[in-house]
Amino acid sequence: MIRSTDRILTMHAGTLPRPDDLRAMVVAKETGQPYDEAQFTKRVQAVIKENVRLQIESGIDSVNDGEVSKLTFTSYISDRIGGIEKRKPSDGPAPFGINGRDTKEFNEYFINKGGFTGLGANPSYFVTGPVTYTGQAAIQADIDNFKAGLEGSTPEETFLPAITPGTMEHWLANEHYKTDEEYLFALADALHVEYKSIVDAGFLLQIDDPDLPDAWQMHPEMTVKDYQKFADLRVDALNHAIGDIPEEKIRFHTCWGSYKGPHKYDVPLRDMVDLILKVKAVGYSIEASNPMHEHEWTVWKDVKLPDGKVLIPGVIGHASDFIEHPELVAQRLVRYANIVGKENIMAGTDCGIGSRVGHAKICWAKFEAMAEGARIATKELWGK
């Protein structure tokens, strides 16, 4: 993973703008409708190439494929895991969604947002047999498409994202394994294949784990202590999935679910930071710029960032279409650098920007503001 040695480097968490025509192709592909596979591949590679160019021009040092060929975590990984059955939801009470605690107090808000109450529906994917990885062709297509999109460009760093066993557990109902531990470690064994494929292809592996903090909302019956024990098992499963892949090849991203809403009942970073740092990664990208979490920079006054690790606070966000002022970005970076050291900081985003702001141009403008803010912070920290 690239490191700041004489300037503040920049990254983003994943998703980038996707043209409407490509989105229609992705929807067709992932819902089983007819589509032209050759045309789909050609279009994916063209959009990746354009997004790579725009990432570099916007000042992003660590670039990716923009996840433009994937619609959701659910659909992309369900095609890569064996032992899964898709069927109509079973009878019974619906589980809490990732805004479950918020929904109890702000139910009318979620209904007015379009009928989504946060209670969700029972999962439509069920694990009914031994979990296996069946996505070798799919991950190879991701790798080949990204390499094609990178032709002619020389970014500082390239990465591809993948999800965690705990995040998969959100929407995969276990009907096969006797215990949570058995189930999670089976998912981990399967995901290891995807993780290793990304690293072996020469890319940094970014592990996306919104589950680690956001499952707190899904289990309103738990105390913080209960939840920490619950989350610790999910971290153990993730570390098992990582296996012997070197930490230097891994960046970890986490957030509180990324939905636009109250977030009043998000679990505090202070209660999760030790679990985050337990993950076998060299960099930790953490949501940090929105009104519910920006104050948590003070946590790092009391928690030591381990030697050799890199902290990547979100300094621009997806929850608003406001474009952050570069001076604000710089202020955010400098206060972190003054605590953990300027060489141990990288500028990041709260979560994926591209699919969550009002227009593609806002995404790129936010990236430009982050890069300019990083340059201002660099001048203050390094004097140049």
Short mmCIF file of C-alpha atoms in Angstrom, two decimals, residues 29-30 40 65 67 69-84 125 130-143 145 160-163 168 171-172 187 189-195 197-198:
data_model
loop_
_atom_site.label_atom_id
_atom_site.label_comp_id
_atom_site.label_asym_id
_atom_site.label_seq_id
_atom_site.Cartn_x
_atom_site.Cartn_y
_atom_site.Cartn_z
CA LYS A 29 -27.45 -9.13 -16.28
CA GLU A 30 -28.13 -9.43 -12.57
CA PHE A 40 -21.50 -5.49 -21.89
CA ASP A 65 -12.65 0.14 -11.36
CA GLU A 67 -17.46 -1.12 -9.20
CA SER A 69 -20.12 -3.81 -13.31
CA LYS A 70 -21.78 -4.57 -9.96
CA LEU A 71 -25.22 -3.47 -8.79
CA THR A 72 -25.16 -4.43 -5.08
CA PHE A 73 -23.15 -6.53 -2.66
CA THR A 74 -26.05 -8.98 -2.59
CA SER A 75 -26.28 -9.64 -6.28
CA TYR A 76 -22.59 -9.63 -7.10
CA ILE A 77 -21.53 -12.14 -4.48
CA SER A 78 -24.61 -14.38 -4.75
CA ASP A 79 -23.40 -15.38 -8.22
CA ARG A 80 -20.02 -16.36 -6.79
CA ILE A 81 -21.03 -18.57 -3.88
CA GLY A 82 -22.28 -22.15 -4.09
CA GLY A 83 -24.67 -23.67 -1.55
CA ILE A 84 -27.14 -20.78 -1.91
CA TYR A 125 -31.08 -15.93 -0.36
CA PRO A 130 -21.92 -26.35 2.08
CA VAL A 131 -20.63 -22.92 1.03
CA THR A 132 -18.15 -22.95 -1.85
CA TYR A 133 -16.60 -20.30 -4.08
CA THR A 134 -17.84 -20.55 -7.65
CA GLY A 135 -16.86 -17.10 -8.89
CA GLN A 136 -13.48 -17.77 -10.48
CA ALA A 137 -14.66 -16.63 -13.90
CA ALA A 138 -16.43 -13.58 -12.43
CA ILE A 139 -13.46 -12.32 -10.44
CA GLN A 140 -11.18 -12.94 -13.43
CA ALA A 141 -13.55 -10.83 -15.54
CA ASP A 142 -13.29 -8.04 -12.92
CA ILE A 143 -9.50 -8.24 -13.06
CA ASN A 145 -11.79 -5.44 -17.24
CA LEU A 160 -10.26 -3.76 -6.07
CA PRO A 161 -12.83 -4.13 -3.29
CA ALA A 162 -14.41 -7.26 -1.81
CA ILE A 163 -16.80 -7.78 1.09
CA MET A 168 -22.56 -11.41 3.56
CA TRP A 171 -28.63 -11.09 3.60
CA LEU A 172 -27.72 -14.79 3.52
CA LEU A 187 -18.04 -17.97 4.21
CA ASP A 189 -12.96 -19.93 3.28
CA ALA A 190 -14.96 -19.08 0.18
CA LEU A 191 -14.07 -15.39 0.22
CA HIS A 192 -10.37 -16.18 0.60
CA VAL A 193 -10.39 -17.30 -3.03
CA GLU A 194 -11.62 -13.87 -4.16
CA TYR A 195 -9.23 -12.02 -1.86
CA SER A 197 -7.21 -13.56 -6.75
CA ILE A 198 -7.21 -9.77 -6.36
#
